[in-house]
Amino acid sequence: MVAVETREISKSFSRGRVQALSACSLQVPAGIIFTLLGPNGAGKTTLIKILTGLLHPDGGGARLLGAPLGDVSVRRRIGYLSENHRFPEFLTPNQVLFYFGRMAGLERADLSDKIPRLLRIVKLESWSNVKIRKFSKGMMQRLGLAHALVNDPELVFLDEPTDGIDPVGRREIRDLLIELRNRGVTLFINSHLLSEVERISDEVAILDRGVLLEKGRIDRFLSQDHQVQIRLAGEGDTLPQICAALEVPVSRTDDVFTITIADDQQLNRIIDEVRKAGALIRSITPSKISLEDYFIKVVEEGGEQK
Amino acid sequence: MIVLSIIQLTFRESLAKKTFIAFFSISTFIALLLLFALNLDVVDGFQSTISVFGKESSSTIDLREIIWGVEGGLAVFLFTGGLFMALFATSNLFTNLMQPGFVDLFVSKPVSRLGVISARFGGAVAIVAFNIFYLVIATWLILSIKTGLWNWGYLLSGILIVVTFAVLYSLVTLLSVLTGSSAFSLMITYLILFFSPLLLQRDRIYALLSSRIYGIIVDGLYYILPKTSELGNITQKVVRGAEVASWMPLWSSMLFGLAVFGLAALVFCRKNL
């Protein structure tokens, strides 16, 4: 099932002078963590705002959980944490979740059970009756996350969910997002914290100046085609000699050899030769690059093409 | 239920900003003033002595005139000072709503934008109506119980004041949605509020105009804009039980309010937030 489907969504501002989104089409399968990446001004927040009904697209359309964009009733099944949310400062976390939970269509009785549980999850239970004007940025972000989950949504849009949160808090939120994904919730995240994204995302899309440059499973992006890293136990020369004989390029960093192979058969032949030579293989892993490196490469290539 | 929760939050916002409490305190003060300060000695439907803050007057006046006069005075106070304060106290409700990060919380919920703007508007009117009726009903009960004279027209004046507020507040709503400035929307609304008596004197203005076209413009403004001055006169007549010659100022003002609120809703629904 597809949770989010956009068809050629376009949006411009300042009477067409700023093109925020250009014919953006993507599909997000249900039950995954999907992250939209892009430099500042790429159009990430614009896309989320269109999907949550805050902005009207100039062209194109979208379906959320099978319902067309203008269908407000589907929002009962959707949660949203906006980038700069501003809850009324005179409210306490209990009151924030009560009022906005009611606006999400929940009954009073449901909320009396749900609010303490949500505040416990985001570690704000001891602050439940304190006015939020005293809250730090991180606490507000946790409250925003609780607000986004108050209606037990099937699809959650999170715009920079770990913004302003300390490393320990980020890890807790990461774990919470993974738990939600495991329960079948679809998470659509905007983030510029690439190391965070790399750890939790199933799929990513890269957006730059309103154009969708890449989209796909994160492991596909990060694995380097035909590059394999091999670690051998206490062996220095065997592998380079074998690679030289087979004309396979090899490089070495400490005890890790990186080889560039033509295909899987060549890799298996190298392994056979190494074992025949009596060397002990500790590990063989597909070579990966960091998401940051990949992101910069894609954005730079996209910029050059333009 | 969703719309009701937006109205409740608007009430809560008013409470937090102390405007509700200020309204309520002033209303309570006036009601207590009437309760303790005004003492009437009634004999056979006529007042034989009247004392305010303990000072007695011995002149014989028709009791009905006194009560109708006090209630008329309160209605005028509510129509002028009350409306002025009510508009001031509620003017920032829509500019607050339009704040980025706050409006997201409403518009992303399973409620249409028309529902959001209507609920917010309804919340503001409910705050003002609550306070106006609190004062009207409290003073009506005090005066009626003290004298045995029950003036139902005074209760009706409360409705007229709330309707006038709603008409003027529709303009505040439209201007706030368009400009995002509560100061600007309030200034324009006050201008129209005070422009009304001037337009009422348009027969005298004609003599000063150099061209007929200006006369048509003045006439157009008179018929289009809310007729607050005449609504004030109607309110007084209703309190005194006098006959109202024409209800045109009421229904034409209500039409203005409906049209302006409709325009505000249209702008809000089409706006990129």
Coordinates of C-alpha atoms in Angstrom, one line a residue:
Chain A
M1 CA 0.0 0.0 0.0
V2 CA 1.1 3.5 -0.8
A3 CA 0.9 6.0 2.1
V4 CA 1.9 9.2 0.2
E5 CA 1.7 9.7 -3.5
T6 CA 2.4 13.0 -5.2
R7 CA 1.9 13.7 -8.9
E8 CA 3.8 16.5 -10.5
I9 CA 3.3 18.9 -7.6
S10 CA 4.5 22.4 -8.4
K11 CA 4.6 25.5 -6.2
S12 CA 6.0 28.9 -6.8
F13 CA 6.2 32.0 -4.6
S14 CA 6.5 35.8 -5.2
R15 CA 4.3 35.6 -8.3
G16 CA 6.4 32.8 -9.9
R17 CA 9.8 34.3 -9.3
V18 CA 10.7 31.6 -6.8
Q19 CA 10.1 28.1 -7.9
A20 CA 9.8 26.1 -4.7
L21 CA 8.7 22.8 -6.3
S22 CA 8.9 21.7 -9.9
A23 CA 6.6 18.7 -10.9
C24 CA 7.6 16.7 -7.9
S25 CA 6.3 13.1 -8.1
L26 CA 7.1 10.5 -5.5
Q27 CA 5.5 7.5 -3.8
V28 CA 6.1 6.5 -0.2
P29 CA 5.1 2.9 0.7
A30 CA 3.2 2.4 4.0
G31 CA 5.0 1.3 7.1
I32 CA 8.5 2.8 6.4
I33 CA 10.5 5.7 7.6
F34 CA 10.9 8.0 4.6
T35 CA 13.2 11.0 4.8
L36 CA 13.3 14.0 2.5
L37 CA 16.7 15.5 2.3
G38 CA 17.9 18.8 0.7
P39 CA 19.8 21.9 1.4
N40 CA 18.1 25.0 2.8
G41 CA 15.4 26.3 0.4
A42 CA 15.2 23.0 -1.5
G43 CA 11.4 22.8 -1.1
K44 CA 11.2 20.2 1.7
T45 CA 9.0 22.2 4.0
T46 CA 6.9 23.4 1.1
L47 CA 6.1 19.8 0.1
I48 CA 5.2 18.9 3.7
K49 CA 3.0 22.0 4.0
I50 CA 1.2 21.2 0.8
L51 CA 0.6 17.6 2.0
T52 CA -0.8 18.8 5.3
G53 CA -3.1 21.4 3.7
L54 CA -1.2 24.6 4.7
L55 CA -0.2 25.5 1.2
H56 CA -2.1 25.2 -2.0
P57 CA -0.2 23.7 -4.9
D58 CA 0.0 25.6 -8.2
G59 CA -0.3 22.3 -10.1
G60 CA -0.4 18.6 -9.7
G61 CA -2.0 16.6 -6.9
A62 CA -1.5 14.1 -4.2
R63 CA -3.1 11.2 -2.3
L64 CA -2.6 10.6 1.4
L65 CA -3.6 7.1 2.7
G66 CA -5.6 6.8 -0.5
A67 CA -7.6 10.0 -0.1
P68 CA -7.2 13.1 -2.3
L69 CA -5.4 16.1 -1.0
G70 CA -8.4 18.2 -0.2
D71 CA -10.1 15.5 1.9
V72 CA -10.0 16.9 5.5
S73 CA -11.4 13.8 7.1
V74 CA -8.3 11.8 6.3
R75 CA -6.4 14.1 8.7
R76 CA -7.9 12.1 11.6
R77 CA -5.4 9.4 10.6
I78 CA -2.5 11.8 10.1
G79 CA -0.1 13.5 12.6
Y80 CA 2.0 16.6 12.0
L81 CA 4.9 18.2 13.7
S82 CA 5.7 21.5 12.0
E83 CA 9.2 23.0 11.9
N84 CA 8.4 26.0 14.1
H85 CA 5.3 25.0 16.0
R86 CA 4.0 27.6 18.5
F87 CA 1.7 26.2 21.1
P88 CA -0.1 28.8 23.2
E89 CA 2.3 29.6 26.0
F90 CA -0.4 29.9 28.6
L91 CA -1.2 26.2 28.3
T92 CA 0.4 23.2 30.1
P93 CA 1.4 20.1 28.2
N94 CA -1.8 18.4 29.5
Q95 CA -3.9 21.2 28.1
V96 CA -2.0 21.3 24.8
L97 CA -2.7 17.7 24.2
F98 CA -6.3 18.0 25.4
Y99 CA -7.3 20.9 23.2
F100 CA -5.4 19.8 20.1
G101 CA -6.4 16.2 20.7
R102 CA -10.0 17.3 20.7
M103 CA -9.4 19.2 17.5
A104 CA -8.0 15.9 16.0
G105 CA -11.4 14.4 16.7
L106 CA -10.7 12.5 19.9
E107 CA -13.2 12.0 22.7
R108 CA -12.5 13.4 26.2
A109 CA -12.4 9.9 27.7
D110 CA -9.8 8.7 25.2
L111 CA -7.6 11.6 26.0
S112 CA -7.6 11.1 29.7
D113 CA -5.8 7.7 29.1
K114 CA -3.7 8.8 26.2
I115 CA -2.2 12.1 27.5
P116 CA -0.3 10.7 30.5
R117 CA 1.0 7.8 28.3
L118 CA 2.2 10.2 25.6
L119 CA 3.9 12.5 28.1
R120 CA 5.6 9.5 29.6
I121 CA 6.9 8.5 26.2
V122 CA 8.4 11.9 25.5
K123 CA 9.7 12.2 29.1
L124 CA 7.6 15.2 30.0
E125 CA 5.4 13.5 32.6
S126 CA 6.9 15.5 35.5
W127 CA 6.2 18.7 33.6
S128 CA 2.6 17.9 32.7
N129 CA 1.1 20.8 34.7
V130 CA 3.8 23.4 34.1
K131 CA 3.0 26.3 31.7
I132 CA 5.0 25.7 28.6
R133 CA 6.4 29.3 28.5
K134 CA 9.0 27.9 30.9
F135 CA 10.0 25.1 28.4
S136 CA 13.3 24.8 26.5
K137 CA 13.5 24.3 22.8
G138 CA 14.1 20.6 23.3
M139 CA 11.1 20.2 25.6
M140 CA 8.9 22.1 23.1
Q141 CA 10.1 19.7 20.4
R142 CA 9.2 16.7 22.6
L143 CA 5.8 18.2 23.3
G144 CA 5.4 18.7 19.5
L145 CA 6.1 15.1 18.9
A146 CA 3.5 14.0 21.5
H147 CA 1.0 16.3 19.8
A148 CA 1.8 14.7 16.4
L149 CA 1.0 11.3 17.9
V150 CA -2.0 12.2 20.0
N151 CA -4.5 10.7 17.5
D152 CA -2.6 7.4 17.0
P153 CA -1.9 8.4 13.4
E154 CA -1.2 5.9 10.5
L155 CA 1.0 8.6 8.8
V156 CA 3.1 11.2 10.6
F157 CA 4.8 14.2 9.0
L158 CA 7.8 15.4 11.0
D159 CA 9.6 18.5 10.0
E160 CA 13.0 18.5 11.7
P161 CA 11.9 16.4 14.6
T162 CA 15.2 16.3 16.5
D163 CA 15.9 20.0 16.0
G164 CA 17.2 21.5 19.3
I165 CA 17.3 18.2 21.1
D166 CA 20.4 17.0 22.9
P167 CA 22.2 13.7 21.8
V168 CA 20.5 11.6 24.5
G169 CA 17.1 13.0 23.5
R170 CA 17.8 12.4 19.8
R171 CA 18.6 8.8 20.5
E172 CA 15.3 8.4 22.5
I173 CA 13.4 10.0 19.6
R174 CA 15.2 7.8 17.1
D175 CA 14.1 4.7 19.1
L176 CA 10.6 6.0 19.3
L177 CA 10.4 6.5 15.6
I178 CA 11.8 3.0 14.9
E179 CA 9.2 1.6 17.3
L180 CA 6.4 3.5 15.5
R181 CA 7.7 2.1 12.2
N182 CA 7.7 -1.4 13.6
R183 CA 4.0 -0.9 14.6
G184 CA 3.2 -0.1 11.0
V185 CA 3.1 3.7 11.1
T186 CA 4.5 5.5 8.1
L187 CA 6.9 8.3 9.0
F188 CA 7.6 11.1 6.5
I189 CA 10.5 13.1 7.9
N190 CA 12.3 16.3 6.8
S191 CA 15.7 16.5 8.3
H192 CA 19.1 17.9 7.7
L193 CA 20.8 15.7 10.3
L194 CA 22.2 13.2 7.9
S195 CA 23.8 10.9 10.5
E196 CA 20.4 10.6 12.1
V197 CA 18.7 9.9 8.8
E198 CA 21.2 7.3 7.9
R199 CA 20.5 5.4 11.1
I200 CA 16.8 5.2 10.9
S201 CA 15.5 5.7 7.3
D202 CA 14.3 3.0 5.0
E203 CA 14.0 5.3 2.0
V204 CA 15.3 8.7 1.2
A205 CA 14.6 11.3 -1.5
I206 CA 16.9 14.2 -2.3
L207 CA 15.4 17.5 -3.3
D208 CA 17.3 20.5 -4.5
R209 CA 15.8 23.8 -5.7
G210 CA 12.4 22.2 -6.0
V211 CA 13.6 19.3 -8.2
L212 CA 13.6 15.7 -7.0
L213 CA 17.1 14.4 -7.8
E214 CA 17.0 10.9 -6.3
K215 CA 14.7 8.6 -4.5
G216 CA 15.1 5.0 -3.3
R217 CA 16.2 2.7 -0.5
I218 CA 19.0 4.1 1.5
D219 CA 21.1 1.0 1.4
R220 CA 21.1 1.1 -2.4
F221 CA 22.4 4.7 -2.3
L222 CA 25.1 4.0 0.2
S223 CA 26.6 0.8 -1.2
Q224 CA 29.4 1.4 -3.6
D225 CA 28.9 -0.7 -6.7
H226 CA 31.6 -3.4 -7.1
Q227 CA 33.6 -2.3 -4.1
V228 CA 34.2 -4.8 -1.3
Q229 CA 36.2 -4.4 2.0
I230 CA 38.1 -7.4 3.2
R231 CA 39.8 -7.8 6.6
L232 CA 42.4 -10.6 7.0
A233 CA 43.9 -11.9 10.2
G234 CA 47.6 -11.1 10.5
E235 CA 48.2 -11.2 6.8
G236 CA 49.9 -8.5 4.9
D237 CA 50.9 -9.5 1.3
T238 CA 48.7 -12.4 0.3
L239 CA 45.7 -10.4 -0.9
P240 CA 47.6 -7.7 -2.9
Q241 CA 49.6 -10.5 -4.6
I242 CA 46.4 -12.4 -5.6
C243 CA 44.7 -9.2 -6.8
A244 CA 47.8 -8.3 -8.8
A245 CA 47.7 -11.7 -10.5
L246 CA 44.0 -11.3 -11.3
E247 CA 44.4 -7.6 -12.3
V248 CA 42.0 -6.5 -9.6
P249 CA 42.6 -2.9 -8.2
V250 CA 43.2 -3.0 -4.5
S251 CA 43.9 -0.3 -1.8
R252 CA 44.7 -0.7 1.8
T253 CA 43.8 1.3 5.0
D254 CA 45.2 -0.2 8.1
D255 CA 44.1 -3.8 8.1
V256 CA 41.3 -3.3 5.6
F257 CA 41.7 -4.0 1.9
T258 CA 39.3 -2.4 -0.5
I259 CA 39.0 -4.2 -3.8
T260 CA 37.1 -3.2 -7.0
I261 CA 35.6 -6.3 -8.6
A262 CA 34.0 -6.9 -12.0
D263 CA 31.3 -9.2 -10.7
D264 CA 30.4 -11.7 -7.9
Q265 CA 32.2 -14.5 -9.6
Q266 CA 35.5 -12.6 -9.5
L267 CA 34.9 -11.9 -5.8
N268 CA 34.3 -15.7 -5.1
R269 CA 37.5 -16.5 -7.0
I270 CA 39.5 -14.1 -4.9
I271 CA 38.1 -15.6 -1.7
D272 CA 39.0 -19.1 -3.0
E273 CA 42.6 -18.0 -3.7
V274 CA 43.0 -16.3 -0.3
R275 CA 41.8 -19.5 1.5
K276 CA 44.0 -21.7 -0.7
A277 CA 46.9 -19.5 0.3
G278 CA 46.0 -20.3 4.0
A279 CA 45.1 -16.8 5.0
L280 CA 42.2 -16.3 7.5
I281 CA 39.4 -14.0 6.4
R282 CA 37.9 -12.0 9.3
S283 CA 35.2 -10.1 7.4
I284 CA 33.9 -9.3 3.9
T285 CA 31.6 -6.3 3.7
P286 CA 30.2 -4.3 0.7
S287 CA 31.9 -0.9 0.7
K288 CA 29.6 2.0 1.7
I289 CA 29.9 5.7 1.6
S290 CA 28.3 8.0 4.2
L291 CA 24.9 9.5 3.4
E292 CA 26.6 12.9 3.8
D293 CA 29.1 12.1 1.0
Y294 CA 26.3 10.7 -1.2
F295 CA 24.1 13.7 -0.5
I296 CA 26.8 16.2 -1.4
K297 CA 27.7 14.3 -4.5
V298 CA 24.0 14.2 -5.7
V299 CA 23.4 17.9 -5.0
E300 CA 26.6 18.9 -6.7
E301 CA 25.9 16.8 -9.7
G302 CA 22.3 18.2 -9.8
G303 CA 23.7 21.7 -9.6
E304 CA 26.2 21.1 -12.5
Q305 CA 23.4 19.7 -14.7
K306 CA 21.4 22.8 -14.2
Chain B
M1 CA -17.0 18.8 18.6
I2 CA -13.8 19.9 16.8
V3 CA -15.3 23.4 16.2
L4 CA -16.4 23.5 19.8
S5 CA -12.8 22.8 21.0
I6 CA -11.6 25.7 18.9
I7 CA -14.2 28.0 20.6
Q8 CA -13.1 26.7 24.0
L9 CA -9.4 27.4 23.2
T10 CA -10.4 30.9 22.1
F11 CA -12.1 31.4 25.4
R12 CA -9.1 30.0 27.2
E13 CA -6.8 32.4 25.3
S14 CA -9.0 35.3 26.3
L15 CA -8.8 34.2 29.9
A16 CA -5.1 33.9 29.8
K17 CA -4.7 37.4 28.4
K18 CA -6.8 38.7 31.2
T19 CA -9.2 40.4 28.8
F20 CA -12.1 38.2 29.9
I21 CA -11.3 38.8 33.5
A22 CA -11.1 42.6 32.9
F23 CA -14.6 42.5 31.2
F24 CA -16.0 40.3 33.9
S25 CA -14.6 42.6 36.7
I26 CA -16.0 45.8 35.2
S27 CA -19.4 44.1 34.7
T28 CA -19.4 42.8 38.3
F29 CA -18.4 46.2 39.6
I30 CA -21.3 47.9 37.8
A31 CA -23.8 45.2 39.0
L32 CA -22.6 45.6 42.6
L33 CA -22.9 49.4 42.3
L34 CA -26.5 49.0 41.4
L35 CA -27.1 46.4 44.0
F36 CA -25.7 48.4 46.9
A37 CA -25.7 52.0 45.9
L38 CA -29.2 52.5 44.4
N39 CA -31.9 52.4 47.0
L40 CA -35.5 53.0 46.0
D41 CA -38.4 53.4 48.3
V42 CA -41.4 52.4 46.3
V43 CA -45.0 53.3 47.2
D44 CA -47.9 52.2 44.9
G45 CA -45.7 52.0 41.8
F46 CA -44.2 55.4 42.4
Q47 CA -40.9 56.2 44.0
S48 CA -41.3 58.3 47.1
T49 CA -37.5 58.5 47.8
I50 CA -34.5 57.6 45.9
S51 CA -31.0 57.5 47.2
V52 CA -27.7 57.0 45.5
F53 CA -24.7 56.2 47.8
G54 CA -26.9 57.2 50.7
K55 CA -27.9 60.6 49.3
E56 CA -31.7 61.0 49.2
S57 CA -33.7 62.9 46.7
S58 CA -37.4 63.7 47.6
S59 CA -38.7 64.7 44.2
T60 CA -41.4 62.5 42.9
I61 CA -40.6 60.9 39.6
D62 CA -42.3 58.0 37.8
L63 CA -40.5 54.9 38.9
R64 CA -40.8 53.4 35.4
E65 CA -38.9 56.4 34.0
I66 CA -36.1 55.9 36.5
I67 CA -35.7 52.2 35.7
W68 CA -36.0 52.7 32.0
G69 CA -33.5 55.5 32.3
V70 CA -30.9 53.5 34.3
E71 CA -31.3 50.6 31.9
G72 CA -31.1 52.9 28.9
G73 CA -27.9 54.5 30.3
L74 CA -26.4 51.1 30.8
A75 CA -27.3 50.0 27.2
V76 CA -25.7 53.2 25.9
F77 CA -22.6 52.5 28.0
L78 CA -22.4 49.0 26.6
F79 CA -23.1 50.2 23.1
T80 CA -20.3 52.8 23.2
G81 CA -17.7 51.9 25.8
G82 CA -18.5 48.2 25.8
L83 CA -18.2 47.9 22.1
F84 CA -15.0 49.9 22.1
M85 CA -13.4 47.7 24.7
A86 CA -14.7 44.5 23.2
L87 CA -13.2 45.3 19.8
F88 CA -9.9 46.3 21.5
A89 CA -9.8 43.1 23.6
T90 CA -10.6 40.7 20.8
S91 CA -8.7 42.4 17.9
N92 CA -5.6 40.2 18.2
L93 CA -7.4 36.9 18.2
F94 CA -7.2 36.6 14.4
T95 CA -3.7 38.0 14.0
N96 CA -2.6 35.5 16.6
L97 CA -4.3 32.7 14.7
M98 CA -2.5 33.7 11.5
Q99 CA 1.0 33.4 13.2
P100 CA 3.1 30.8 11.4
G101 CA 3.5 27.7 13.6
F102 CA 0.2 28.4 15.4
V103 CA -2.2 28.3 12.4
D104 CA -0.5 25.0 11.4
L105 CA -2.0 23.4 14.5
F106 CA -5.5 24.2 13.4
V107 CA -5.4 23.8 9.7
S108 CA -3.7 20.4 9.8
K109 CA -6.6 19.0 11.8
P110 CA -9.6 17.3 10.4
V111 CA -11.6 20.5 10.1
S112 CA -12.1 22.7 7.0
R113 CA -10.6 26.2 7.0
L114 CA -14.2 27.6 7.0
G115 CA -14.7 25.6 10.2
V116 CA -11.5 27.1 11.7
I117 CA -12.3 30.7 10.9
S118 CA -16.0 30.3 11.9
A119 CA -15.1 28.7 15.2
R120 CA -12.5 31.4 16.0
F121 CA -15.1 34.1 15.1
G122 CA -17.7 32.4 17.1
G123 CA -15.3 32.1 20.0
A124 CA -14.7 35.9 20.0
V125 CA -18.4 36.7 19.7
A126 CA -19.1 34.2 22.5
I127 CA -16.6 35.9 24.8
V128 CA -18.2 39.3 24.3
A129 CA -21.8 37.9 24.4
F130 CA -21.1 36.2 27.7
N131 CA -19.8 39.4 29.3
I132 CA -22.5 41.6 27.8
F133 CA -25.3 39.3 28.9
Y134 CA -23.7 38.8 32.3
L135 CA -24.0 42.6 32.9
V136 CA -27.4 43.0 31.2
I137 CA -29.0 40.1 33.0
A138 CA -27.4 40.9 36.4
T139 CA -28.5 44.5 36.3
W140 CA -31.9 43.6 34.9
L141 CA -32.5 41.2 37.7
I142 CA -31.3 43.7 40.4
L143 CA -33.4 46.5 39.1
S144 CA -36.4 44.3 38.4
I145 CA -36.4 42.6 41.8
K146 CA -35.9 45.9 43.6
T147 CA -38.8 47.6 41.8
G148 CA -41.0 44.8 40.5
L149 CA -40.8 46.3 37.0
W150 CA -39.6 43.8 34.4
N151 CA -38.3 45.5 31.3
W152 CA -37.9 42.8 28.6
G153 CA -36.7 45.4 26.1
Y154 CA -33.5 45.8 28.1
L155 CA -32.7 42.1 27.5
L156 CA -33.3 42.6 23.8
S157 CA -30.8 45.4 23.8
G158 CA -28.2 42.9 24.8
I159 CA -28.9 41.0 21.6
L160 CA -28.6 44.2 19.5
I161 CA -25.3 45.0 21.1
V162 CA -23.9 41.5 20.4
V163 CA -25.1 41.7 16.8
T164 CA -23.5 45.1 16.4
F165 CA -20.2 43.7 17.8
A166 CA -20.4 40.7 15.4
V167 CA -20.9 43.0 12.4
L168 CA -17.9 45.2 13.4
Y169 CA -15.8 42.1 14.3
S170 CA -16.4 40.7 10.8
L171 CA -14.4 43.7 9.5
V172 CA -11.7 43.1 12.1
T173 CA -11.5 39.5 10.9
L174 CA -11.3 40.4 7.2
L175 CA -8.6 43.0 7.8
S176 CA -6.6 40.7 10.1
V177 CA -6.7 37.9 7.6
L178 CA -5.6 40.3 4.8
T179 CA -3.0 42.3 6.6
G180 CA -2.0 40.3 9.7
S181 CA -2.0 43.6 11.6
S182 CA -4.4 43.9 14.6
A183 CA -3.6 47.6 15.0
F184 CA -4.5 48.3 11.4
S185 CA -7.7 46.3 11.5
L186 CA -8.8 48.0 14.7
M187 CA -8.0 51.5 13.4
I188 CA -10.2 51.0 10.3
T189 CA -13.0 49.4 12.3
Y190 CA -13.0 52.3 14.8
L191 CA -13.0 54.7 11.9
I192 CA -16.2 53.1 10.6
L193 CA -17.7 53.0 14.0
F194 CA -17.2 56.8 14.4
F195 CA -17.9 57.5 10.7
S196 CA -21.5 56.3 11.2
P197 CA -22.9 59.4 13.0
L198 CA -21.4 61.6 10.3
L199 CA -23.1 59.6 7.5
L200 CA -26.3 59.8 9.4
Q201 CA -26.1 63.6 8.8
R202 CA -25.7 63.2 5.1
D203 CA -28.6 65.5 4.3
R204 CA -26.5 68.4 5.8
I205 CA -23.4 67.2 4.0
Y206 CA -25.0 67.4 0.6
A207 CA -25.1 71.2 0.9
L208 CA -21.3 71.3 1.3
L209 CA -20.5 69.0 -1.7
S210 CA -19.4 70.6 -5.0
S211 CA -20.5 67.7 -7.2
R212 CA -23.4 65.3 -7.3
I213 CA -21.0 62.4 -7.6
Y214 CA -19.8 63.1 -4.1
G215 CA -23.4 62.9 -2.9
I216 CA -23.8 59.5 -4.6
I217 CA -20.6 58.3 -2.9
V218 CA -21.8 59.5 0.5
D219 CA -25.1 57.8 0.0
G220 CA -23.4 54.6 -1.1
L221 CA -21.2 54.6 2.0
Y222 CA -24.2 55.1 4.1
Y223 CA -26.1 52.2 2.7
I224 CA -23.1 49.8 2.5
L225 CA -21.4 50.5 5.9
P226 CA -22.8 49.3 9.2
K227 CA -25.1 52.0 10.7
T228 CA -23.8 51.9 14.3
S229 CA -25.2 55.2 15.2
E230 CA -28.8 54.2 14.2
L231 CA -28.3 50.8 15.8
G232 CA -27.5 52.7 19.0
N233 CA -30.7 54.7 18.7
I234 CA -32.7 51.5 18.0
T235 CA -31.2 50.0 21.1
Q236 CA -32.3 52.9 23.3
K237 CA -35.8 52.8 21.8
V238 CA -36.0 49.1 22.5
V239 CA -35.0 49.6 26.1
R240 CA -37.5 52.4 26.5
G241 CA -40.3 50.4 24.8
A242 CA -40.6 53.0 22.1
E243 CA -41.7 52.2 18.6
V244 CA -38.8 51.6 16.1
A245 CA -39.7 53.3 12.9
S246 CA -37.4 51.3 10.6
W247 CA -35.3 48.1 11.2
M248 CA -33.4 48.8 8.0
P249 CA -30.2 49.9 9.8
L250 CA -30.2 46.5 11.6
W251 CA -30.7 44.2 8.6
S252 CA -28.5 46.2 6.3
S253 CA -25.7 46.2 8.9
M254 CA -26.2 42.4 9.3
L255 CA -25.9 42.0 5.5
F256 CA -22.7 44.0 5.6
G257 CA -21.4 41.7 8.4
L258 CA -22.3 38.5 6.5
A259 CA -20.8 39.7 3.3
V260 CA -17.5 40.8 5.0
F261 CA -17.3 37.6 7.0
G262 CA -17.9 35.6 3.8
L263 CA -15.1 37.5 2.1
A264 CA -12.8 36.9 5.1
A265 CA -13.6 33.2 5.0
L266 CA -12.9 33.1 1.2
V267 CA -9.5 34.8 1.7
F268 CA -8.6 32.5 4.6
C269 CA -9.5 29.4 2.6
R270 CA -7.4 30.4 -0.4
K271 CA -4.4 31.7 1.6
N272 CA -1.1 30.0 1.7
L273 CA -0.2 29.7 5.4

